[in-house]
mmCIF file of C-alpha atoms in Angstrom:
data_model
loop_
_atom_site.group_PDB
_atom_site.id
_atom_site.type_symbol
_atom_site.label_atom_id
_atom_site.label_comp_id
_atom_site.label_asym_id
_atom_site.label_seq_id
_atom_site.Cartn_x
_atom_site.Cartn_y
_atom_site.Cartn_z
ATOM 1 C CA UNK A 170 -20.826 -24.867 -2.389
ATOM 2 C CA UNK A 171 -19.742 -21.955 -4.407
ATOM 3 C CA UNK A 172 -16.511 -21.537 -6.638
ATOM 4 C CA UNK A 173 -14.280 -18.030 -5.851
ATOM 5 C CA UNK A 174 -13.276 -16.407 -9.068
ATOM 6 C CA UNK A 175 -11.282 -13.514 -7.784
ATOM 7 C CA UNK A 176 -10.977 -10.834 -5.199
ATOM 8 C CA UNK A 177 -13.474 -7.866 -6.108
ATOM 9 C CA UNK A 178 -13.204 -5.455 -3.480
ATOM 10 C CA UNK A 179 -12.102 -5.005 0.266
ATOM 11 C CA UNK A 180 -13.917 -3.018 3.243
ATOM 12 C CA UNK A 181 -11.331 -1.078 4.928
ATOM 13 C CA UNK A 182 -12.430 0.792 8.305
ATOM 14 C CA UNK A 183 -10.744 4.016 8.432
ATOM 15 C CA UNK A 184 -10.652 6.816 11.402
ATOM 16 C CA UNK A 185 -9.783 9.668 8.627
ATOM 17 C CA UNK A 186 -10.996 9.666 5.405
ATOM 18 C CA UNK A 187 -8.628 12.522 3.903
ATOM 19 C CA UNK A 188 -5.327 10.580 5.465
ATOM 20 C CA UNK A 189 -6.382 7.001 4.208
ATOM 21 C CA UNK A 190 -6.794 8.380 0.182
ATOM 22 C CA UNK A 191 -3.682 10.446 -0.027
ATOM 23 C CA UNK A 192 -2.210 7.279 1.117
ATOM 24 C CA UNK A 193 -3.947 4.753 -0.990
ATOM 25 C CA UNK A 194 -3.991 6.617 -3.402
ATOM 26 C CA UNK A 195 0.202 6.680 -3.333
ATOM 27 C CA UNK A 196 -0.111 2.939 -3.462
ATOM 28 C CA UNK A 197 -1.995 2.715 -6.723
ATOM 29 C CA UNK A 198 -5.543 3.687 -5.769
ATOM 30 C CA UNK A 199 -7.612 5.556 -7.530
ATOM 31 C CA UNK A 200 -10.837 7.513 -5.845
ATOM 32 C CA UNK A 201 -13.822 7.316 -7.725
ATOM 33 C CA UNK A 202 -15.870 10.460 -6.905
ATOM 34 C CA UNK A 203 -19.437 9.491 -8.225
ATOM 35 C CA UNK A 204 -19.097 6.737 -5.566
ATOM 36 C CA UNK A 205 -17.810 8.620 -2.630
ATOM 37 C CA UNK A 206 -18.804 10.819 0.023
ATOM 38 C CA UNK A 207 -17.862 12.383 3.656
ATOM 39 C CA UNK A 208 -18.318 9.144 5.053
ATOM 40 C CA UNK A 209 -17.114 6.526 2.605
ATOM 41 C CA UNK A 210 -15.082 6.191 -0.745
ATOM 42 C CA UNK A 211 -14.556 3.574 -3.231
ATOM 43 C CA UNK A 212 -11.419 3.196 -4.864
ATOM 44 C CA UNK A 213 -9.949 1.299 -7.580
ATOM 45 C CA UNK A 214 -6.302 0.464 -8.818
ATOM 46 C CA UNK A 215 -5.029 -0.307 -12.641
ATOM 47 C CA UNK A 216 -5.690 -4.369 -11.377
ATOM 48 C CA UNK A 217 -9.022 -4.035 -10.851
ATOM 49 C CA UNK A 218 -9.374 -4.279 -7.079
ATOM 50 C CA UNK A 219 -11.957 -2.159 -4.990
ATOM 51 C CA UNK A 220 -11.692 -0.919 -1.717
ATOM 52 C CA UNK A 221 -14.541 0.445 0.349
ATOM 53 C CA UNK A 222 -13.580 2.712 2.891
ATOM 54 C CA UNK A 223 -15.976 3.756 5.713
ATOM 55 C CA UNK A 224 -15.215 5.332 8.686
ATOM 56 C CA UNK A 225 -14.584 3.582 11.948
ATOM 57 C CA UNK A 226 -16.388 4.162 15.408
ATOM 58 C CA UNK A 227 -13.541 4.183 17.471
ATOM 59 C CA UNK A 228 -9.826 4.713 16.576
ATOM 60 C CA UNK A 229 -6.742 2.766 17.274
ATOM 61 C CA UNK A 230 -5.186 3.356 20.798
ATOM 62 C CA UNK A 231 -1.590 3.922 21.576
ATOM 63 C CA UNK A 232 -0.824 3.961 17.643
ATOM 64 C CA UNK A 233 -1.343 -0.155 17.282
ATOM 65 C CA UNK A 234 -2.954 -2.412 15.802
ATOM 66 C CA UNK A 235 -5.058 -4.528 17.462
ATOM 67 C CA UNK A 236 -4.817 -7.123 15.447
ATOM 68 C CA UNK A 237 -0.745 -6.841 14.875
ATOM 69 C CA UNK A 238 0.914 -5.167 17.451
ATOM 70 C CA UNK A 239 0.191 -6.869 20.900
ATOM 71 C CA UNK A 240 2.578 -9.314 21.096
ATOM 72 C CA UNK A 241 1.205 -11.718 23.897
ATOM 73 C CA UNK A 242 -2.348 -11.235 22.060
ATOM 74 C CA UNK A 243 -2.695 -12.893 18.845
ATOM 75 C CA UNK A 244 -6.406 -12.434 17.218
ATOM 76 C CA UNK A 245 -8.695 -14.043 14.322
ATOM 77 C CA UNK A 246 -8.624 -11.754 11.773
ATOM 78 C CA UNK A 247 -7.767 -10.073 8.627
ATOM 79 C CA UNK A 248 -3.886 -9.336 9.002
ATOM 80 C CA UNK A 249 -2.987 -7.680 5.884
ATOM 81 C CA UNK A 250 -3.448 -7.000 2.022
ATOM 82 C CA UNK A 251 -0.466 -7.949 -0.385
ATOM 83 C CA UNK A 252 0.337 -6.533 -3.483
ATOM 84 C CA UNK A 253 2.782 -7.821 -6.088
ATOM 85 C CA UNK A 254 5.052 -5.693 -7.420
ATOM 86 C CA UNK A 255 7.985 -6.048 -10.165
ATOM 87 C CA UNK A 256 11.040 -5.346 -8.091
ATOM 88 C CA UNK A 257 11.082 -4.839 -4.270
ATOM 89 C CA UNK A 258 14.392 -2.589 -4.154
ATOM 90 C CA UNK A 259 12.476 -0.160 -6.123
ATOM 91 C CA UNK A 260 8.921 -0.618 -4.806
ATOM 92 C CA UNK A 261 10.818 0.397 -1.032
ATOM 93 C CA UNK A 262 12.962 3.385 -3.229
ATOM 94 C CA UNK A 263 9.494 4.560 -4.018
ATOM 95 C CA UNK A 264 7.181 4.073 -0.855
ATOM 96 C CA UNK A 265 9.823 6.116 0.714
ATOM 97 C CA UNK A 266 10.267 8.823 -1.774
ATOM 98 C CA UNK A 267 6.572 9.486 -0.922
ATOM 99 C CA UNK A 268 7.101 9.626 2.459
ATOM 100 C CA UNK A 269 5.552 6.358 3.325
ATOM 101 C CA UNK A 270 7.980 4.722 6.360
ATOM 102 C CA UNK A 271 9.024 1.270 5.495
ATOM 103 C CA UNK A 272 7.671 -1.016 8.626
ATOM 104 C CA UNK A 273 8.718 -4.226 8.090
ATOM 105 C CA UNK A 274 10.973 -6.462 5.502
ATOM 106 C CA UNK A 275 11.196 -10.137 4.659
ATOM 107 C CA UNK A 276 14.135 -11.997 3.787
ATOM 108 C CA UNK A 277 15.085 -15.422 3.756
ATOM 109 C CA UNK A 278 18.422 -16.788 5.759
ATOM 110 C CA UNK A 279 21.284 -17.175 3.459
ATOM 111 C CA UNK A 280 19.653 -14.957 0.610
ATOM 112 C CA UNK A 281 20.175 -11.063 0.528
ATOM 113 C CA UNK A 282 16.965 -10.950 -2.034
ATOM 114 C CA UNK A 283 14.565 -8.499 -0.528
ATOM 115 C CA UNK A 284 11.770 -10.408 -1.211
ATOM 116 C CA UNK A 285 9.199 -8.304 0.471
ATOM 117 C CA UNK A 286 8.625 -4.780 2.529
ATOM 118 C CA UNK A 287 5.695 -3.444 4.448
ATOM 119 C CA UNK A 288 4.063 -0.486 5.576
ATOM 120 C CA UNK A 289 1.181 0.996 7.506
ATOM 121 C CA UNK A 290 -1.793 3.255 6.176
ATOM 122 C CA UNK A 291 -2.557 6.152 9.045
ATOM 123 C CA UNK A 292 -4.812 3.282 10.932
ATOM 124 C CA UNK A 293 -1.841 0.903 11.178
ATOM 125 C CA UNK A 294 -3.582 -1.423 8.983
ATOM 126 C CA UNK A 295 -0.223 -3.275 7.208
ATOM 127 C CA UNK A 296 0.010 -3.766 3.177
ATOM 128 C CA UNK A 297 2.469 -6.026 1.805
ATOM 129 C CA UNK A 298 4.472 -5.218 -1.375
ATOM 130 C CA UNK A 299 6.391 -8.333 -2.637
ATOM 131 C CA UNK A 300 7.647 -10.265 -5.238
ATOM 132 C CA UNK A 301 7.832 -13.914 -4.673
ATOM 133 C CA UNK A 302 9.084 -15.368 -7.816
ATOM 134 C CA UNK A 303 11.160 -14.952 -10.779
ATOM 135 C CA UNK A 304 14.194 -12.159 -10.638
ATOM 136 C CA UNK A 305 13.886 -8.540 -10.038
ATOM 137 C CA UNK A 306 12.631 -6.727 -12.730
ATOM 138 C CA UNK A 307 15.106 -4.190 -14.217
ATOM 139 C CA UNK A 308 12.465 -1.320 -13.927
ATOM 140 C CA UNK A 309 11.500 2.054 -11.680
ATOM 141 C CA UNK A 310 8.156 1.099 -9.724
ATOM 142 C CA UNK A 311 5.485 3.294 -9.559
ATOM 143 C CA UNK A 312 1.845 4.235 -8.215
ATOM 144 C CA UNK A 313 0.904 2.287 -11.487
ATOM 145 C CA UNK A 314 3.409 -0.818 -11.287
ATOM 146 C CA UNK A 315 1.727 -1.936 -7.779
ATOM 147 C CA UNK A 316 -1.264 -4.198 -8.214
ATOM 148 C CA UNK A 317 -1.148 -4.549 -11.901
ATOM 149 C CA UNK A 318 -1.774 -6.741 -13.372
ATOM 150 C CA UNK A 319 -2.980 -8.917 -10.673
ATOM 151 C CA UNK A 320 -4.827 -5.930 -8.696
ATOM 152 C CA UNK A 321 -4.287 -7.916 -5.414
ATOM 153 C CA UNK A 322 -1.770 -10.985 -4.481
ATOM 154 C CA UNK A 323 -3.446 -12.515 -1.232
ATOM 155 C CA UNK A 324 -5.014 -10.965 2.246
ATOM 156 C CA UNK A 325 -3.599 -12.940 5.331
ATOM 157 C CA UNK A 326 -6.198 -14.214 7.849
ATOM 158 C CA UNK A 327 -5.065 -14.927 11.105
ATOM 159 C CA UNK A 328 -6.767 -18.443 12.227
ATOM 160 C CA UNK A 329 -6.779 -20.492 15.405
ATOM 161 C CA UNK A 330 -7.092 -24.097 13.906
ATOM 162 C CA UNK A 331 -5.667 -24.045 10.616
ATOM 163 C CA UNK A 332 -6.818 -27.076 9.821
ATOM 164 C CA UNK A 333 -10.280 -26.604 9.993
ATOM 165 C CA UNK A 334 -9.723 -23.058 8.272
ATOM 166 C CA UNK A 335 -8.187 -24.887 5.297
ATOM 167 C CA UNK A 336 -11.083 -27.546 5.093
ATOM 168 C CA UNK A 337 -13.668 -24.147 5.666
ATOM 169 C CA UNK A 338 -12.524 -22.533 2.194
ATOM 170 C CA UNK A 339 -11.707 -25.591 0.141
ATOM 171 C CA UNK A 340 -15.738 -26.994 0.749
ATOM 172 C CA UNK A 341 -17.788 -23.521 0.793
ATOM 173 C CA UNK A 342 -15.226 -20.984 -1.409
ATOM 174 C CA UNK A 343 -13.059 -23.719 -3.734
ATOM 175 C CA UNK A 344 -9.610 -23.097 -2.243
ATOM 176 C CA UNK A 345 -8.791 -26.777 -3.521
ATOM 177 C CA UNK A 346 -4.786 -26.396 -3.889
ATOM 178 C CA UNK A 347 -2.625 -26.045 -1.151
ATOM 179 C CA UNK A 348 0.420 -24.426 -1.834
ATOM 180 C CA UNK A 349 2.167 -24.210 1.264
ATOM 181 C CA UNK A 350 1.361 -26.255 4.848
ATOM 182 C CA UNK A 351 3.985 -27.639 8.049
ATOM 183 C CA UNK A 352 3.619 -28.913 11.120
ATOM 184 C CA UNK A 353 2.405 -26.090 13.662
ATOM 185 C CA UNK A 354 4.748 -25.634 16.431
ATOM 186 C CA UNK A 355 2.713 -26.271 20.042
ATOM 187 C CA UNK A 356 4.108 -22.725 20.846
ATOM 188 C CA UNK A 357 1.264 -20.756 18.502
ATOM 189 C CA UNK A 358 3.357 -17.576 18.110
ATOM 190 C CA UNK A 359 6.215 -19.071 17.035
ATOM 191 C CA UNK A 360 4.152 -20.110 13.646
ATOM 192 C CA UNK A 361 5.219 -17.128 11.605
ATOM 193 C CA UNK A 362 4.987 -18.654 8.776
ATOM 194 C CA UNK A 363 1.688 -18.747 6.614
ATOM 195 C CA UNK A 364 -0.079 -21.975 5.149
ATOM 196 C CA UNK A 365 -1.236 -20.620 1.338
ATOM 197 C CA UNK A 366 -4.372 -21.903 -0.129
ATOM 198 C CA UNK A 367 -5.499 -21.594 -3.745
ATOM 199 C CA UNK A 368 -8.582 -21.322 -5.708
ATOM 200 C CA UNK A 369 -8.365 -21.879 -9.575
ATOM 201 C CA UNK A 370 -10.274 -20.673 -12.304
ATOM 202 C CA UNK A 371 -9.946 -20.453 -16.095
ATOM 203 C CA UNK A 372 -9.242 -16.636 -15.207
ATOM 204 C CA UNK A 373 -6.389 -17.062 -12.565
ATOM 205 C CA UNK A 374 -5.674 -17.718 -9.413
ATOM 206 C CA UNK A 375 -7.181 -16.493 -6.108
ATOM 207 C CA UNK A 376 -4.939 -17.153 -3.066
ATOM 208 C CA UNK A 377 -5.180 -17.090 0.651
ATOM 209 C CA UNK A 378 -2.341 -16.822 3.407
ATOM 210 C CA UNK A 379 -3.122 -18.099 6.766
ATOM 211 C CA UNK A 380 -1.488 -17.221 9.485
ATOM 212 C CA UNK A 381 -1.763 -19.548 12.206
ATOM 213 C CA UNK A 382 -0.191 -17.941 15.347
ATOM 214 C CA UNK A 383 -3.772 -17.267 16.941
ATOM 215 C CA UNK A 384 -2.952 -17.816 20.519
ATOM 216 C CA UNK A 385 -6.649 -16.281 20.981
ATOM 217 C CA UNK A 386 -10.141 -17.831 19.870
ATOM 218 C CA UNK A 387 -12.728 -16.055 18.319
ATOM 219 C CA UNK A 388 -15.780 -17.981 20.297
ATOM 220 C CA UNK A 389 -18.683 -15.336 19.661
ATOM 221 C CA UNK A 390 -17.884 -12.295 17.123
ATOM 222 C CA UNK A 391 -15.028 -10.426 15.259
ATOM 223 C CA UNK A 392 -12.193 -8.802 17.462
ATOM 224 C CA UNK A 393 -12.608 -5.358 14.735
ATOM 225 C CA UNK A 394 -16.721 -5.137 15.129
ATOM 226 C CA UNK A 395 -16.644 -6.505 18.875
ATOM 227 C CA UNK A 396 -19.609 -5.095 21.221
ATOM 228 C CA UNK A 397 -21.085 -3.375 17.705
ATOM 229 C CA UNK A 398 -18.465 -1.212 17.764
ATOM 230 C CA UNK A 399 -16.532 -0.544 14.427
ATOM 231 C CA UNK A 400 -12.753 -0.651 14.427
ATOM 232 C CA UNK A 401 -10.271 -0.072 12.143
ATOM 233 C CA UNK A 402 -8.328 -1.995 9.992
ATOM 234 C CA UNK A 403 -9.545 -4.891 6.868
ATOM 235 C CA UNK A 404 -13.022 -5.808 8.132
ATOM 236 C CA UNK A 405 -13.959 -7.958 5.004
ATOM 237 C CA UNK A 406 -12.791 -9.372 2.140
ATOM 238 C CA UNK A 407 -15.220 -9.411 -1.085
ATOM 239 C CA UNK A 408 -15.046 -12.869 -3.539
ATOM 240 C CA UNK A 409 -16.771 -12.760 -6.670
ATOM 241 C CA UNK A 410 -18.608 -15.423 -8.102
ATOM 242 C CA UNK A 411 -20.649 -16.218 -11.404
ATOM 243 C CA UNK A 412 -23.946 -16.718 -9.530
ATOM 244 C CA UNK A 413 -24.612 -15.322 -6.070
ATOM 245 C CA UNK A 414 -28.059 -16.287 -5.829
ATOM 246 C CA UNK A 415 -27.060 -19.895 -6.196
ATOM 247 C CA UNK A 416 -23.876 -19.237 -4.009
ATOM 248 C CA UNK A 417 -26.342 -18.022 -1.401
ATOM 249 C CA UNK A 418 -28.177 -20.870 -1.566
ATOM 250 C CA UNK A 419 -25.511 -23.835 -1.264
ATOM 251 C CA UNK A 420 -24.004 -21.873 1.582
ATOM 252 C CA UNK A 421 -27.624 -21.918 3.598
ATOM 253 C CA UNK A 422 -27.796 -25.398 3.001
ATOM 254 C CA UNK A 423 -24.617 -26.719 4.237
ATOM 255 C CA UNK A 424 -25.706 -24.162 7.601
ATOM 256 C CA UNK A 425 -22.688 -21.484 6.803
ATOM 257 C CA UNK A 426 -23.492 -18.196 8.354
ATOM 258 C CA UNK A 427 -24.559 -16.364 5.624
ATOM 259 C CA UNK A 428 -26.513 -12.685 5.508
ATOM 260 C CA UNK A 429 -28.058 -10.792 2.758
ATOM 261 C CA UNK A 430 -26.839 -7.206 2.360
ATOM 262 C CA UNK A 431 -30.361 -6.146 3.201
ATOM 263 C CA UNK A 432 -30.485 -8.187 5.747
ATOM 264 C CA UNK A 433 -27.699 -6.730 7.822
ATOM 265 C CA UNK A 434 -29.784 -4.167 9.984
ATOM 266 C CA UNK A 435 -31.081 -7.371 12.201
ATOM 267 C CA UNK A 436 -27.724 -9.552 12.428
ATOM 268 C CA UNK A 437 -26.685 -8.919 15.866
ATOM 269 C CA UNK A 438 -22.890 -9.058 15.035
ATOM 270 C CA UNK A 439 -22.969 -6.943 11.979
ATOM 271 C CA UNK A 440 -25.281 -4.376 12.342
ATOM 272 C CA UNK A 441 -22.885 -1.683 13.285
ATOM 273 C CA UNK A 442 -22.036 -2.184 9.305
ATOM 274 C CA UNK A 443 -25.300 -0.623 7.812
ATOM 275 C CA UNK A 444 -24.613 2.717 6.699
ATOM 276 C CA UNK A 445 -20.760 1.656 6.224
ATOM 277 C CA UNK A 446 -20.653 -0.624 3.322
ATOM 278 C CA UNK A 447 -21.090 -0.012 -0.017
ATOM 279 C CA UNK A 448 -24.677 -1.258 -1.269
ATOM 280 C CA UNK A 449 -24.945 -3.391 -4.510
ATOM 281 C CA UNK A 450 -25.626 -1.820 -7.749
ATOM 282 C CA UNK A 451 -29.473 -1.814 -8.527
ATOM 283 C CA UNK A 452 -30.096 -5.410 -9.662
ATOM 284 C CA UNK A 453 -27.277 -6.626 -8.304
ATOM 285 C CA UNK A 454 -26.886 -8.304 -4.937
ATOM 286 C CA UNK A 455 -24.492 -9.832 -2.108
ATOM 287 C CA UNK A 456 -24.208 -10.894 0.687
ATOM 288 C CA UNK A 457 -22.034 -11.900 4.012
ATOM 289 C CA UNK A 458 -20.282 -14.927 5.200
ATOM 290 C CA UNK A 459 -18.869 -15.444 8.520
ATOM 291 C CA UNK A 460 -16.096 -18.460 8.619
ATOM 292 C CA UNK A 461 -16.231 -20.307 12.292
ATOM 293 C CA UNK A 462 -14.053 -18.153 13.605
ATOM 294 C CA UNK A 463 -16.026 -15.028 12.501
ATOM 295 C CA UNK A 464 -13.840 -14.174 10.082
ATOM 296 C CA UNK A 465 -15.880 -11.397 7.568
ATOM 297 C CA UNK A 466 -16.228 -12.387 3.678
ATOM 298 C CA UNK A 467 -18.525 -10.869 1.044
ATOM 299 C CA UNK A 468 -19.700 -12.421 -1.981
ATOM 300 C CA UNK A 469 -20.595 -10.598 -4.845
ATOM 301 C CA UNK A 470 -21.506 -11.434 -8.423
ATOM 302 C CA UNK A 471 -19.738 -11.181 -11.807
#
């Protein structure tokens, strides 16, 4: 239907505007005023990725996550943003000389290589700062060494059937080249391991991690814009494409649940979103997708 390029931009609902861009911005982000306002901000690291920020409706309760921290309650939904970073040791030296608590590490069994550490903006929403292969590099990681050159690694999307998810993104988006499947366990949370999908273009790589330990379905909307109400955390992630007109049109046609930007104010599931997002450019335009389990993409053009 339509062929991904790269990641452009992700919408990030946020409960405090202030909080979130001191911390963004001590992960690489950079605000662009011109662009930003009481209610929303666009941001931009040396990579080239975007994030929207808008505020939320309703804040996180009891300091979790709702999409990470209930144990028993695994949800559809965007898990997490990864960034790739030169050396680990010194991306965690860093995060926590700015004061920026180290939640979570990954390591492999037999191999003290710190391969990857997390950490959570004021919302809870997790980022990933990792680097998968090749050795350490022997340098001091900064603001500017995270994202860049690749301004994004992969988001994780937390799926119930895996399988379908795979075949979703490989015939509508062009994530053709699995990198990494196995056999799910029957118990669903003990799959804590992601499947990776790829989409390949003479520019790069685009990648995907899903992580299949959904215990819960998503059978009418998203679990962060339930009842109309906006939550916080990653409510989209935006794919660019050479031609969204055409993209648009593809999508229709093979009945994907697509939405025009301006189109948003009558969707029933996404019209807590108007006022939120960031519109296109004048002569530009975009527009939504909902996968079948109501996970949130936008497409936007070169």
């Amino acid at each position: 239907c339509c062929k991904v390029l790269r990641y452009a931009h992700l919408g990030i609902a946020v409960s405090n505007l202030p909080s979130s861009i001191e911390f963004l911005c001590k992960i690489g982000f950079n605000i662009i005023e011109s662009l930003s306002g009481e209610k929303n901000a666009l941001l931009r690291n040396r990579g080239g990725l975007g994030l929207e920020l808008f505020l939320c409706d309703q804040g996180i309760e009891d300091n979790k996550n709702i999409l990470m921290d209930y144990p028993v309650n695994k949800y559809p939904g965007h898990t997490h943003a990864s960034f790739t970073v030169p050396n680990t040791l010194s991306a965690k030296s860093y995060l926590e000389s700015e004061g920026i608590k180290i939640s979570g590490e990954r390591k492999y069994p037999g191999n003290d290589r710190l391969f990857a550490v997390f950490a959570r903006d004021p919302d809870m929403t997790t980022y990933e700062f990792e680097k998968n292969f090749g050795e350490p590099e022997d340098v001091t990681v900064t603001r500017d060494l995270i994202g860049y050159p690749q301004g994004l690694d992969h988001v994780g999307i937390r799926v119930y059937n895996p399988q379908a998810a795979v075949k979703y993104y490989a015939e509508k988006l062009g994530f053709n080249k699995m990198i990494k499947d196995y056999e799910p366990n029957p118990e669903r949370l003990k799959n804590g391991s992601p499947w990776i999908t790829r989409a390949e273009s003479e520019e790069g790589h685009c990648e995907i991690n899903f992580i299949i330990n959904a215990n819960e379905e998503a059978t009418k909307e998203n679990k962060l814009l339930a009842n109309g109400i906006v939550r916080p955390g990653i409510i989209y992630t935006a794919f660019q494409v050479e031609d969204v007109t055409l993209a648009e049109q593809n999508l229709i046609a093979v009945g994907a649940k697509v939405t025009r930007e301006d189109q948003i104010k009558d969707s029933p599931r996404l019209a807590c979103l108007v006022g939120k997002f960031q519109p296109s450019p004048p002569g530009k335009t975009s527009f939504f997708l909902e996968d079948d389990e109501f996970n949130l993409l936008r497409i936007v053009g070169v």
